[in-house]
mmCIF file of C-alpha atoms in Angstrom:
data_model
loop_
_atom_site.group_PDB
_atom_site.id
_atom_site.type_symbol
_atom_site.label_atom_id
_atom_site.label_comp_id
_atom_site.label_asym_id
_atom_site.label_seq_id
_atom_site.Cartn_x
_atom_site.Cartn_y
_atom_site.Cartn_z
ATOM 1 C CA MET S 614 -25.267 8.841 -29.933
ATOM 2 C CA ASN S 615 -22.193 8.566 -28.221
ATOM 3 C CA GLU S 616 -20.871 5.219 -28.450
ATOM 4 C CA LYS S 617 -18.912 3.558 -25.290
ATOM 5 C CA PRO S 618 -14.973 3.674 -25.451
ATOM 6 C CA SER S 619 -14.427 -0.020 -26.932
ATOM 7 C CA TYR S 620 -12.020 -0.718 -23.994
ATOM 8 C CA ALA S 621 -15.066 0.028 -21.391
ATOM 9 C CA ARG S 622 -15.738 -2.819 -19.178
ATOM 10 C CA ARG S 623 -18.739 -4.295 -18.053
ATOM 11 C CA LYS S 624 -18.288 -7.612 -16.131
ATOM 12 C CA TYR S 625 -17.045 -6.626 -12.513
ATOM 13 C CA PHE S 626 -16.395 -10.228 -11.973
ATOM 14 C CA ILE S 627 -13.356 -10.761 -13.973
ATOM 15 C CA ASN S 628 -11.398 -13.163 -12.413
ATOM 16 C CA ARG S 629 -13.833 -14.729 -10.037
ATOM 17 C CA LYS S 630 -12.179 -16.618 -7.665
ATOM 18 C CA PHE S 631 -10.008 -14.031 -7.020
ATOM 19 C CA GLN S 632 -11.919 -11.426 -6.429
ATOM 20 C CA ILE S 633 -14.704 -13.246 -4.137
ATOM 21 C CA GLU S 634 -11.400 -14.682 -1.966
ATOM 22 C CA PHE S 635 -10.323 -11.225 -2.213
ATOM 23 C CA SER S 636 -13.349 -9.893 -0.702
ATOM 24 C CA LEU S 637 -14.073 -12.794 2.072
ATOM 25 C CA ARG S 638 -10.804 -12.167 4.046
ATOM 26 C CA PHE S 639 -11.340 -8.459 4.171
ATOM 27 C CA LEU S 640 -14.786 -9.030 5.233
ATOM 28 C CA LEU S 641 -13.761 -11.620 7.937
ATOM 29 C CA ILE S 642 -11.199 -8.913 9.324
ATOM 30 C CA ILE S 643 -14.393 -6.375 9.806
ATOM 31 C CA ALA S 644 -16.308 -8.966 11.186
ATOM 32 C CA ALA S 645 -13.255 -10.088 13.722
ATOM 33 C CA ALA S 646 -12.739 -6.398 14.559
ATOM 34 C CA SER S 647 -16.309 -6.025 15.642
ATOM 35 C CA ILE S 648 -16.395 -8.796 17.516
ATOM 36 C CA ALA S 649 -13.357 -8.252 19.730
ATOM 37 C CA VAL S 650 -14.492 -4.399 20.539
ATOM 38 C CA MET S 651 -17.442 -6.129 22.199
ATOM 39 C CA LEU S 652 -15.116 -8.717 23.847
ATOM 40 C CA LEU S 653 -12.842 -5.585 24.711
ATOM 41 C CA PHE S 654 -15.903 -3.713 26.140
ATOM 42 C CA PHE S 655 -16.941 -6.817 28.193
ATOM 43 C CA TYR S 656 -13.483 -7.222 29.833
ATOM 44 C CA ASN S 657 -12.958 -3.909 30.686
ATOM 45 C CA SER S 658 -16.320 -3.180 32.088
ATOM 46 C CA ARG S 659 -16.041 -6.368 34.093
ATOM 47 C CA GLY S 660 -17.034 -5.669 38.264
ATOM 48 C CA THR S 661 -18.522 -2.645 37.492
ATOM 49 C CA MET S 662 -22.229 -1.869 37.935
ATOM 50 C CA SER S 663 -24.763 0.316 36.145
ATOM 51 C CA VAL S 664 -27.889 1.422 36.731
ATOM 52 C CA GLY S 665 -31.085 1.623 34.474
ATOM 53 C CA TYR S 666 -34.784 1.779 33.930
ATOM 54 C CA THR S 667 -36.857 -0.991 32.683
ATOM 55 C CA GLY S 668 -40.457 0.500 32.473
ATOM 56 C CA THR S 669 -40.904 2.320 35.842
ATOM 57 C CA GLU S 670 -38.542 0.071 37.757
ATOM 58 C CA VAL S 671 -34.950 0.909 38.612
ATOM 59 C CA LYS S 672 -32.206 -2.088 37.952
ATOM 60 C CA LEU S 673 -28.710 -2.350 39.299
ATOM 61 C CA LEU S 674 -27.026 -4.664 36.888
ATOM 62 C CA GLN S 675 -23.536 -5.665 35.804
ATOM 63 C CA THR S 676 -22.125 -3.346 33.300
ATOM 64 C CA GLY S 677 -21.936 -6.038 31.069
ATOM 65 C CA ALA S 678 -25.313 -8.022 30.972
ATOM 66 C CA TYR S 679 -26.553 -4.434 31.071
ATOM 67 C CA PHE S 680 -25.748 -3.677 27.569
ATOM 68 C CA LEU S 681 -25.362 -7.147 26.322
ATOM 69 C CA PRO S 682 -28.426 -7.024 24.224
ATOM 70 C CA SER S 683 -28.409 -3.885 22.493
ATOM 71 C CA LEU S 684 -24.485 -4.667 22.155
ATOM 72 C CA ILE S 685 -25.471 -7.591 20.442
ATOM 73 C CA VAL S 686 -27.806 -6.111 18.358
ATOM 74 C CA SER S 687 -25.877 -2.924 17.645
ATOM 75 C CA THR S 688 -22.763 -5.091 16.841
ATOM 76 C CA ALA S 689 -24.876 -7.607 14.260
ATOM 77 C CA VAL S 690 -26.314 -4.596 12.648
ATOM 78 C CA ILE S 691 -22.798 -3.102 11.967
ATOM 79 C CA VAL S 692 -21.300 -6.349 10.888
ATOM 80 C CA VAL S 693 -24.539 -6.998 8.249
ATOM 81 C CA PHE S 694 -24.116 -3.310 7.173
ATOM 82 C CA SER S 695 -20.162 -3.244 6.649
ATOM 83 C CA CYS S 696 -20.232 -6.772 4.672
ATOM 84 C CA LEU S 697 -23.040 -5.377 2.092
ATOM 85 C CA THR S 698 -21.570 -2.237 1.740
ATOM 86 C CA GLY S 699 -17.902 -3.585 1.924
ATOM 87 C CA ALA S 700 -18.599 -6.487 -0.436
ATOM 88 C CA ILE S 701 -20.165 -4.007 -3.244
ATOM 89 C CA ALA S 702 -17.182 -1.540 -2.353
ATOM 90 C CA LEU S 703 -14.662 -4.763 -2.589
ATOM 91 C CA ILE S 704 -15.734 -5.933 -5.486
ATOM 92 C CA LEU S 705 -15.445 -2.665 -7.249
ATOM 93 C CA LEU S 706 -12.041 -2.451 -5.767
ATOM 94 C CA SER S 707 -10.836 -5.948 -6.793
ATOM 95 C CA HIS S 708 -12.051 -5.549 -10.201
ATOM 96 C CA ARG S 709 -9.075 -2.785 -10.593
ATOM 97 C CA PHE S 710 -6.735 -5.687 -9.933
ATOM 98 C CA ALA S 711 -8.381 -8.723 -11.517
ATOM 99 C CA GLY S 712 -8.879 -7.093 -14.745
ATOM 100 C CA PRO S 713 -4.749 -5.717 -15.158
ATOM 101 C CA LEU S 714 -3.938 -9.584 -13.851
ATOM 102 C CA PHE S 715 -6.219 -10.893 -16.319
ATOM 103 C CA ARG S 716 -4.728 -9.010 -19.321
ATOM 104 C CA PHE S 717 -1.129 -10.178 -17.708
ATOM 105 C CA GLN S 718 -1.780 -13.892 -18.002
ATOM 106 C CA ALA S 719 -3.816 -13.617 -21.348
ATOM 107 C CA THR S 720 -0.729 -11.468 -22.770
ATOM 108 C CA LEU S 721 1.970 -13.559 -21.061
ATOM 109 C CA ASP S 722 0.369 -16.664 -22.493
ATOM 110 C CA GLU S 723 0.982 -15.066 -25.930
ATOM 111 C CA LEU S 724 4.421 -13.755 -25.272
ATOM 112 C CA SER S 725 5.270 -17.708 -24.137
ATOM 113 C CA ALA S 726 3.456 -18.809 -27.120
ATOM 114 C CA GLY S 727 6.367 -17.224 -29.554
ATOM 115 C CA ASN S 728 3.947 -13.947 -30.134
ATOM 116 C CA LEU S 729 6.534 -11.135 -29.515
ATOM 117 C CA THR S 730 4.202 -8.544 -31.297
ATOM 118 C CA ARG S 731 1.606 -9.005 -28.339
ATOM 119 C CA ARG S 732 1.394 -5.861 -25.624
ATOM 120 C CA PHE S 733 0.049 -5.097 -22.698
ATOM 121 C CA ASN S 734 -3.205 -2.506 -23.143
ATOM 122 C CA LEU S 735 -3.841 -0.967 -19.857
ATOM 123 C CA ARG S 736 -5.377 2.149 -18.915
ATOM 124 C CA SER S 737 -3.864 4.952 -17.322
ATOM 125 C CA LYS S 738 -5.474 4.675 -14.194
ATOM 126 C CA ASP S 739 -5.177 0.672 -13.843
ATOM 127 C CA GLN S 740 -3.108 -1.008 -11.635
ATOM 128 C CA PHE S 741 0.299 -1.881 -12.509
ATOM 129 C CA LYS S 742 0.643 0.479 -15.464
ATOM 130 C CA GLU S 743 4.402 0.936 -14.582
ATOM 131 C CA LEU S 744 5.031 -3.053 -14.729
ATOM 132 C CA ALA S 745 2.846 -3.228 -17.646
ATOM 133 C CA ASP S 746 4.900 -0.235 -19.358
ATOM 134 C CA ARG S 747 7.958 -2.002 -18.374
ATOM 135 C CA ILE S 748 6.917 -5.381 -19.633
ATOM 136 C CA ASN S 749 5.979 -3.719 -22.717
ATOM 137 C CA ALA S 750 9.865 -2.400 -23.270
ATOM 138 C CA LEU S 751 11.035 -5.647 -22.677
ATOM 139 C CA SER S 752 8.520 -7.270 -25.307
ATOM 140 C CA ALA S 753 9.960 -4.357 -27.838
ATOM 141 C CA VAL S 754 13.411 -5.350 -27.180
ATOM 142 C CA LEU S 755 12.524 -8.900 -27.729
ATOM 143 C CA ASP S 756 10.799 -8.482 -30.669
ATOM 144 C CA GLY S 757 13.463 -6.664 -32.403
ATOM 145 C CA LYS S 758 16.411 -8.475 -31.466
ATOM 146 C CA MET S 759 14.462 -11.397 -32.750
ATOM 147 C CA GLY S 760 13.339 -9.937 -35.909
ATOM 148 C CA ASP S 761 17.089 -9.013 -36.208
ATOM 149 C CA ILE S 762 18.182 -12.797 -35.767
ATOM 150 C CA LYS S 763 15.653 -13.970 -38.329
ATOM 151 C CA SER S 764 17.021 -11.197 -41.055
ATOM 152 C CA ARG S 765 20.563 -12.586 -40.518
ATOM 153 C CA THR S 766 19.705 -15.798 -40.557
ATOM 154 C CA ALA S 767 18.412 -14.655 -43.997
ATOM 155 C CA GLU S 768 21.475 -13.438 -45.063
ATOM 156 C CA ILE S 769 23.804 -16.303 -44.142
ATOM 157 C CA SER S 770 21.486 -18.763 -45.876
ATOM 158 C CA ARG S 771 21.858 -16.083 -48.915
ATOM 159 C CA ILE S 772 25.395 -16.386 -48.596
ATOM 160 C CA ILE S 773 25.551 -20.194 -48.435
ATOM 161 C CA ALA S 774 23.750 -20.572 -51.730
ATOM 162 C CA ASP S 775 26.175 -18.181 -52.961
ATOM 163 C CA LEU S 776 29.243 -20.298 -51.991
ATOM 164 C CA ARG S 777 27.555 -23.579 -53.238
ATOM 165 C CA SER S 778 26.926 -21.913 -56.466
ATOM 166 C CA VAL S 779 30.541 -20.944 -56.803
ATOM 167 C CA SER S 780 31.791 -24.039 -55.554
ATOM 168 C CA ALA S 781 29.642 -26.179 -57.950
ATOM 169 C CA SER S 782 31.903 -24.370 -61.213
ATOM 170 C CA GLN S 783 35.037 -25.280 -59.512
ATOM 171 C CA PRO S 784 35.308 -29.419 -58.790
ATOM 172 C CA ALA S 785 38.356 -28.523 -56.175
ATOM 173 C CA LEU S 786 36.470 -25.863 -54.724
ATOM 174 C CA LYS S 787 33.196 -27.591 -54.417
ATOM 175 C CA GLU S 788 35.279 -30.737 -52.418
ATOM 176 C CA GLU S 789 37.378 -28.311 -50.148
ATOM 177 C CA LEU S 790 33.790 -26.986 -49.133
ATOM 178 C CA ALA S 791 31.471 -29.399 -49.156
ATOM 179 C CA LEU S 792 32.007 -30.547 -45.423
ATOM 180 C CA PRO S 793 31.775 -26.923 -43.622
ATOM 181 C CA LEU S 794 28.938 -26.023 -46.150
ATOM 182 C CA GLN S 795 27.169 -28.647 -44.838
ATOM 183 C CA GLU S 796 27.818 -28.094 -41.249
ATOM 184 C CA MET S 797 26.972 -24.608 -41.709
ATOM 185 C CA THR S 798 23.926 -25.627 -43.193
ATOM 186 C CA GLU S 799 22.376 -27.560 -40.361
ATOM 187 C CA LYS S 800 23.427 -25.110 -37.835
ATOM 188 C CA LEU S 801 21.438 -22.551 -39.812
ATOM 189 C CA LEU S 802 18.469 -24.990 -39.762
ATOM 190 C CA ALA S 803 18.468 -25.284 -36.672
ATOM 191 C CA LEU S 804 18.877 -21.681 -35.756
ATOM 192 C CA GLN S 805 16.374 -20.620 -38.136
ATOM 193 C CA GLU S 806 13.415 -23.571 -36.603
ATOM 194 C CA ALA S 807 14.361 -21.739 -33.044
ATOM 195 C CA ALA S 808 14.002 -18.303 -34.337
ATOM 196 C CA GLY S 809 10.736 -19.572 -36.509
ATOM 197 C CA TYR S 810 8.735 -20.337 -32.918
ATOM 198 C CA PHE S 811 8.588 -16.246 -32.601
ATOM 199 C CA GLN S 812 6.729 -14.067 -34.220
ATOM 200 C CA THR S 813 7.954 -10.527 -35.040
ATOM 201 C CA SER S 814 6.983 -7.514 -36.184
ATOM 202 C CA GLN S 815 9.450 -7.140 -38.415
ATOM 203 C CA THR S 816 9.030 -7.885 -41.866
ATOM 204 C CA LYS S 817 10.655 -11.691 -42.776
#
């Protein structure tokens, strides 16, 4: 028995508000276009007459009045059919946008929280795949640079500790280095605190 891939999506309403608004706006365009076609027909048929049969009677009516009932029914059927089929199609289509957007939001929230190891995980056919790859490349660079900063601050911390150890055995040197070492320690602690906000993939 074949198992479904772990990334298979089962929910088509990922961002319900975005998808519903996207679908409604598009469907309003369809409805407006259908009404516009009907109004255009009446405008172009003004002043014209049409001959038609009602049972055995022959009637001469204005073209607009003659076709009005059937045109209203036809337009209503087209609008309803377009809205139903369009709604399904747009939900499926908007899902391809809403899914990646939802992933962008979740991933960017983690990145802003300091997790530089987070990456966008989009399928090859998803929209915004190229943008996701570029952001992933940027995240990888930031991850590497921040990891390098952390390792260098650790090295500086060891150097300061060594200087304190050496100066402790030499009173004159200890007094001379006391203030510089104190300032360096304070600045290093502030830098370590700022760098500590970020989680990197490099070993500390």
